[in-house]
């Protein structure tokens, strides 16, 4: 809008306000003290409105000046024909290239990326129904009610925001509302990152991140809609839901491509502070506070050009943790289960991961293996090795994606950190049906064999959606 | 109509198709276009795939890549899906997950016309897009793919 027009509009608006107020005063001609007070109030409002309009006028003038200063000088001839000798075939109705008047040479380069892109906002959610053939809950979080063989719950509801600040910096945040007991919701800031992408080889993130241990964490984050299955494999479950891995940390994460030609190598390096508190998954109501130190995680993965969709990777994680058992609602430290070294023992925790995945042509084939090694520091106690793996295969057939998954976790019953997990293994199978691009319905059957416990069967139904 | 007439017609038709100019095949080619100021002149098919998959996010000169695509159903979109070996649904899910992972700020910009593709190239210096070779306009810089221009024998995007 031209500057003169803006001024004229504002003056017109002021005049109209004065006229309206004047006419209303004429209609209320009867003198009274209440009218006088009302008039004073009206005048005060008008003065305030005039001040606001003047301020808006001033702001608009400043903005026009700013935009004019930003506008690059026109330089004739920057518009060019294709630089190649290519002479694209012309359709009969198309104007010959020579006759096309050159477009304006001024290129409106967006200087302020935040203004151009604003804040990108997305959301993810899920509504679940789970039935078990026992009344004691497994993964007793997510709103699953102890004592009930089956009930509805809402899982994670996530709000995801990104905003580009400059050419190379951006902000990302992910807030998740997790259903807890009695349908109370916890807010978890799963990710909050200030990102700086220097180039394809060096991308840095500062803040709270999801540890890049393995493929699943990286690929699916916390959105059920992105997953094929209704739940995550136990080994990849969030620590706050009873998972075994330290899934969150605050610190710095660096990643990028390694010049490697058709091998497509990438690296990831993370250094940060975790504070993992994981609930026991056997429904005893206890928590293990790992009191982590600062963790280091490094990984490499390759996406070779020779087979599109193939990704092979490995990572190495190290931290120092405790096996303190607490009852968090009462913040009472409890005695550890019999056989454990002691409640304040510190362990050096090393997690080694390797994976081979293939995702292309409608096929999803995920295979990941882990070895979690907990070695007591400064004490001559047992070293606990916890191997785990999962394998998942699915195939898209139209809107339907049937899947099969097999998982295995073997933690020592004497391991004070994972004694609630012990040995668990078994298959899951089911299907995901995409109702449209935003909503999917999943049905999943699970069979889990457990050491010292009866086998567990479960059915899970889920609506997962994004918006 | 006798058998001889039908045979003659078939032979004539065969002859017409046999001697059709090579431009007929070229018309199906899809060109890779960038902003005129982009110094890149050639891109390998692998690099192109990485670029449209969001794995390559910066041009050699440091300019951030801005992906501009046509909507579902357009020939350029079909070529893009073939390049990435994805269905339309997989493509949408792929980009949602790219954004959610933090590997991309937003999904590629979808424009409904060639004119808007051209405008996008003017607005974003790092823009890259695919356009049917017949729709290439002044103001669109065509990149070679593996050293070949659209229309050349062996050109891979069609």
Short mmCIF file of C-alpha atoms in Angstrom, two decimals, chain A residues 90-335:
data_model
loop_
_atom_site.label_atom_id
_atom_site.label_comp_id
_atom_site.label_asym_id
_atom_site.label_seq_id
_atom_site.Cartn_x
_atom_site.Cartn_y
_atom_site.Cartn_z
CA UNK A 90 7.61 -25.54 -27.56
CA UNK A 91 3.98 -26.39 -27.52
CA UNK A 92 1.97 -24.60 -30.22
CA UNK A 93 0.12 -22.45 -27.74
CA UNK A 94 3.24 -21.49 -25.86
CA UNK A 95 4.73 -18.08 -26.46
CA UNK A 96 8.21 -18.38 -27.95
CA UNK A 97 10.89 -17.66 -25.42
CA UNK A 98 12.16 -14.66 -27.39
CA UNK A 99 8.73 -13.02 -27.18
CA UNK A 100 8.30 -13.45 -23.47
CA UNK A 101 8.92 -10.11 -21.85
CA UNK A 102 11.66 -10.44 -19.27
CA UNK A 103 10.31 -10.70 -15.77
CA UNK A 104 11.19 -7.96 -13.32
CA UNK A 105 14.85 -8.36 -12.48
CA UNK A 106 14.43 -7.58 -8.81
CA UNK A 107 14.66 -10.73 -6.78
CA UNK A 108 12.77 -10.46 -3.52
CA UNK A 109 15.23 -12.37 -1.39
CA UNK A 110 13.72 -13.09 2.01
CA UNK A 111 16.07 -11.52 4.51
CA UNK A 112 14.12 -12.28 7.63
CA UNK A 113 13.58 -16.04 7.65
CA UNK A 114 11.48 -15.90 10.77
CA UNK A 115 9.03 -13.53 9.06
CA UNK A 116 8.90 -15.72 5.96
CA UNK A 117 8.43 -19.07 7.65
CA UNK A 118 6.89 -18.14 10.99
CA UNK A 119 6.35 -20.95 13.44
CA UNK A 120 5.57 -24.36 12.01
CA UNK A 121 3.15 -26.18 14.27
CA UNK A 122 2.20 -29.85 14.26
CA UNK A 123 0.61 -32.29 16.58
CA UNK A 124 0.48 -36.01 17.19
CA UNK A 125 -1.85 -38.06 19.30
CA UNK A 126 -3.17 -41.53 19.98
CA UNK A 127 -6.17 -43.14 21.60
CA UNK A 128 -5.65 -46.73 22.72
CA UNK A 129 -7.49 -49.68 24.15
CA UNK A 130 -5.43 -52.46 25.66
CA UNK A 131 -6.48 -55.84 27.04
CA UNK A 132 -4.21 -58.22 28.93
CA UNK A 133 -4.92 -61.69 30.19
CA UNK A 134 -3.84 -60.65 33.67
CA UNK A 135 -4.95 -57.91 36.00
CA UNK A 136 -1.48 -56.70 36.92
CA UNK A 137 -0.36 -54.00 34.48
CA UNK A 138 2.62 -54.32 32.23
CA UNK A 139 4.29 -51.03 31.47
CA UNK A 140 1.96 -49.70 34.16
CA UNK A 141 2.13 -46.17 32.84
CA UNK A 142 0.34 -44.62 29.88
CA UNK A 143 -2.85 -44.48 31.88
CA UNK A 144 -3.16 -48.24 32.10
CA UNK A 145 -5.11 -48.79 35.33
CA UNK A 146 -3.77 -51.42 37.76
CA UNK A 147 -6.37 -54.03 38.57
CA UNK A 148 -8.10 -53.71 35.23
CA UNK A 149 -7.71 -56.34 32.55
CA UNK A 150 -8.41 -53.81 29.83
CA UNK A 151 -9.04 -50.10 29.50
CA UNK A 152 -8.78 -47.04 27.31
CA UNK A 153 -5.92 -44.56 27.55
CA UNK A 154 -4.52 -41.75 25.47
CA UNK A 155 -0.78 -42.44 25.30
CA UNK A 156 1.36 -39.50 24.27
CA UNK A 157 -0.17 -36.31 22.93
CA UNK A 158 2.59 -34.24 21.35
CA UNK A 159 2.79 -30.65 20.19
CA UNK A 160 5.68 -29.97 17.88
CA UNK A 161 7.00 -26.54 16.97
CA UNK A 162 9.79 -25.43 14.68
CA UNK A 163 10.87 -21.98 13.70
CA UNK A 164 13.70 -20.90 11.44
CA UNK A 165 15.53 -17.91 12.85
CA UNK A 166 18.19 -17.36 10.21
CA UNK A 167 19.60 -19.17 7.20
CA UNK A 168 21.43 -21.54 9.51
CA UNK A 169 19.72 -21.45 12.88
CA UNK A 170 16.37 -22.74 13.96
CA UNK A 171 14.48 -23.78 17.07
CA UNK A 172 12.66 -27.05 17.61
CA UNK A 173 10.51 -28.05 20.54
CA UNK A 174 8.36 -31.04 21.31
CA UNK A 175 5.98 -31.00 24.26
CA UNK A 176 4.33 -34.25 25.21
CA UNK A 177 1.37 -34.73 27.50
CA UNK A 178 1.59 -38.19 29.04
CA UNK A 179 -1.37 -39.79 30.77
CA UNK A 180 -0.59 -41.01 34.26
CA UNK A 181 -2.56 -42.68 37.02
CA UNK A 182 -6.05 -41.28 37.70
CA UNK A 183 -6.03 -39.61 34.27
CA UNK A 184 -3.59 -36.97 35.38
CA UNK A 185 -1.27 -35.64 32.69
CA UNK A 186 2.43 -34.93 32.97
CA UNK A 187 4.02 -32.44 30.60
CA UNK A 188 7.37 -33.57 29.28
CA UNK A 189 9.48 -31.24 27.18
CA UNK A 190 10.84 -34.16 25.17
CA UNK A 191 12.96 -31.97 22.93
CA UNK A 192 13.95 -28.33 23.06
CA UNK A 193 16.76 -27.57 20.68
CA UNK A 194 18.56 -24.58 19.32
CA UNK A 195 19.92 -25.88 16.02
CA UNK A 196 22.78 -24.54 13.95
CA UNK A 197 23.44 -26.11 10.56
CA UNK A 198 26.80 -24.92 9.32
CA UNK A 199 26.61 -27.19 6.29
CA UNK A 200 25.68 -30.79 5.45
CA UNK A 201 28.76 -32.00 7.30
CA UNK A 202 28.28 -30.13 10.55
CA UNK A 203 24.89 -29.71 12.20
CA UNK A 204 24.79 -28.85 15.87
CA UNK A 205 21.93 -28.91 18.36
CA UNK A 206 21.98 -27.52 21.88
CA UNK A 207 19.35 -28.30 24.48
CA UNK A 208 17.28 -31.33 25.41
CA UNK A 209 17.54 -34.03 22.81
CA UNK A 210 16.59 -37.65 22.31
CA UNK A 211 19.68 -39.81 22.50
CA UNK A 212 20.54 -41.32 19.13
CA UNK A 213 21.02 -44.83 20.47
CA UNK A 214 19.83 -47.04 17.67
CA UNK A 215 17.58 -46.48 14.69
CA UNK A 216 14.13 -46.52 16.27
CA UNK A 217 14.68 -43.47 18.48
CA UNK A 218 15.96 -41.50 15.54
CA UNK A 219 13.35 -42.62 13.05
CA UNK A 220 10.13 -42.49 15.03
CA UNK A 221 10.79 -40.14 17.94
CA UNK A 222 7.62 -40.19 20.03
CA UNK A 223 4.81 -40.08 17.49
CA UNK A 224 2.67 -43.22 17.37
CA UNK A 225 1.41 -42.10 13.97
CA UNK A 226 4.89 -42.53 12.50
CA UNK A 227 5.24 -46.07 13.84
CA UNK A 228 3.88 -49.09 12.09
CA UNK A 229 3.16 -50.95 15.31
CA UNK A 230 0.88 -49.79 18.10
CA UNK A 231 3.72 -49.63 20.62
CA UNK A 232 7.48 -49.44 20.68
CA UNK A 233 9.68 -52.47 21.22
CA UNK A 234 10.40 -52.76 24.95
CA UNK A 235 14.09 -52.02 24.49
CA UNK A 236 13.21 -48.79 22.64
CA UNK A 237 10.45 -47.73 25.02
CA UNK A 238 10.92 -44.37 26.72
CA UNK A 239 12.63 -44.60 30.09
CA UNK A 240 9.71 -42.73 31.64
CA UNK A 241 7.51 -45.62 30.46
CA UNK A 242 9.80 -48.34 31.77
CA UNK A 243 12.20 -48.62 28.83
CA UNK A 244 15.77 -49.70 29.44
CA UNK A 245 17.67 -47.03 27.54
CA UNK A 246 18.47 -43.49 28.61
CA UNK A 247 16.28 -41.80 26.05
CA UNK A 248 16.75 -38.13 26.95
CA UNK A 249 19.66 -35.84 27.75
CA UNK A 250 20.49 -32.15 27.91
CA UNK A 251 23.66 -31.13 26.15
CA UNK A 252 25.04 -30.88 22.65
CA UNK A 253 24.43 -33.16 19.71
CA UNK A 254 26.49 -32.95 16.53
CA UNK A 255 25.75 -34.80 13.33
CA UNK A 256 26.54 -34.63 9.64
CA UNK A 257 27.60 -36.39 6.49
CA UNK A 258 31.10 -37.76 6.05
CA UNK A 259 32.47 -37.36 2.51
CA UNK A 260 32.40 -40.99 1.45
CA UNK A 261 30.97 -41.08 -2.05
CA UNK A 262 28.42 -43.77 -2.68
CA UNK A 263 28.82 -45.24 0.80
CA UNK A 264 26.77 -42.37 2.28
CA UNK A 265 28.42 -42.30 5.70
CA UNK A 266 27.08 -40.10 8.49
CA UNK A 267 28.20 -39.55 12.05
CA UNK A 268 26.57 -38.52 15.30
CA UNK A 269 28.26 -37.41 18.51
CA UNK A 270 26.48 -36.40 21.72
CA UNK A 271 27.62 -35.21 25.11
CA UNK A 272 25.08 -34.37 27.77
CA UNK A 273 23.51 -34.94 31.13
CA UNK A 274 20.78 -37.52 31.57
CA UNK A 275 18.61 -37.98 34.62
CA UNK A 276 16.80 -41.22 34.05
CA UNK A 277 14.06 -42.31 36.44
CA UNK A 278 12.34 -45.41 35.14
CA UNK A 279 9.26 -47.08 36.65
CA UNK A 280 9.34 -50.82 37.18
CA UNK A 281 7.32 -52.46 34.46
CA UNK A 282 6.01 -55.27 36.64
CA UNK A 283 3.46 -53.07 38.35
CA UNK A 284 5.11 -52.94 41.82
CA UNK A 285 4.87 -49.14 41.82
CA UNK A 286 8.59 -48.61 42.39
CA UNK A 287 11.02 -46.52 40.39
CA UNK A 288 14.76 -46.75 39.77
CA UNK A 289 16.58 -43.43 39.87
CA UNK A 290 19.74 -43.90 37.87
CA UNK A 291 21.29 -40.56 38.89
CA UNK A 292 23.21 -40.43 35.67
CA UNK A 293 26.48 -38.64 35.15
CA UNK A 294 27.34 -37.01 31.87
CA UNK A 295 26.83 -39.35 28.95
CA UNK A 296 28.78 -39.71 25.76
CA UNK A 297 27.32 -41.26 22.65
CA UNK A 298 28.99 -41.67 19.28
CA UNK A 299 27.62 -43.40 16.23
CA UNK A 300 28.13 -44.03 12.56
CA UNK A 301 25.63 -45.02 9.93
CA UNK A 302 25.73 -45.60 6.19
CA UNK A 303 23.08 -45.21 3.53
CA UNK A 304 24.76 -46.73 0.49
CA UNK A 305 23.62 -45.61 -2.92
CA UNK A 306 23.82 -49.16 -4.20
CA UNK A 307 20.65 -50.18 -2.37
CA UNK A 308 18.27 -47.34 -1.73
CA UNK A 309 16.43 -47.68 1.58
CA UNK A 310 19.22 -49.61 3.27
CA UNK A 311 20.71 -48.10 6.41
CA UNK A 312 23.39 -49.77 8.49
CA UNK A 313 24.61 -48.24 11.72
CA UNK A 314 26.23 -48.70 15.10
CA UNK A 315 26.59 -46.61 18.23
CA UNK A 316 28.54 -46.64 21.49
CA UNK A 317 27.18 -45.02 24.65
CA UNK A 318 28.84 -44.59 28.05
CA UNK A 319 27.63 -43.15 31.34
CA UNK A 320 27.83 -43.70 35.11
CA UNK A 321 24.60 -44.58 36.89
CA UNK A 322 23.13 -45.78 40.20
CA UNK A 323 20.54 -48.39 41.02
CA UNK A 324 18.71 -46.46 43.70
CA UNK A 325 15.18 -47.76 44.13
CA UNK A 326 12.67 -45.14 45.20
CA UNK A 327 8.97 -44.82 45.66
CA UNK A 328 8.70 -41.48 43.94
CA UNK A 329 5.28 -40.36 45.15
CA UNK A 330 6.62 -40.46 48.69
CA UNK A 331 10.26 -39.78 47.66
CA UNK A 332 11.30 -42.59 49.94
CA UNK A 333 14.43 -44.55 49.18
CA UNK A 334 13.76 -48.23 49.56
CA UNK A 335 15.96 -51.20 50.20
#
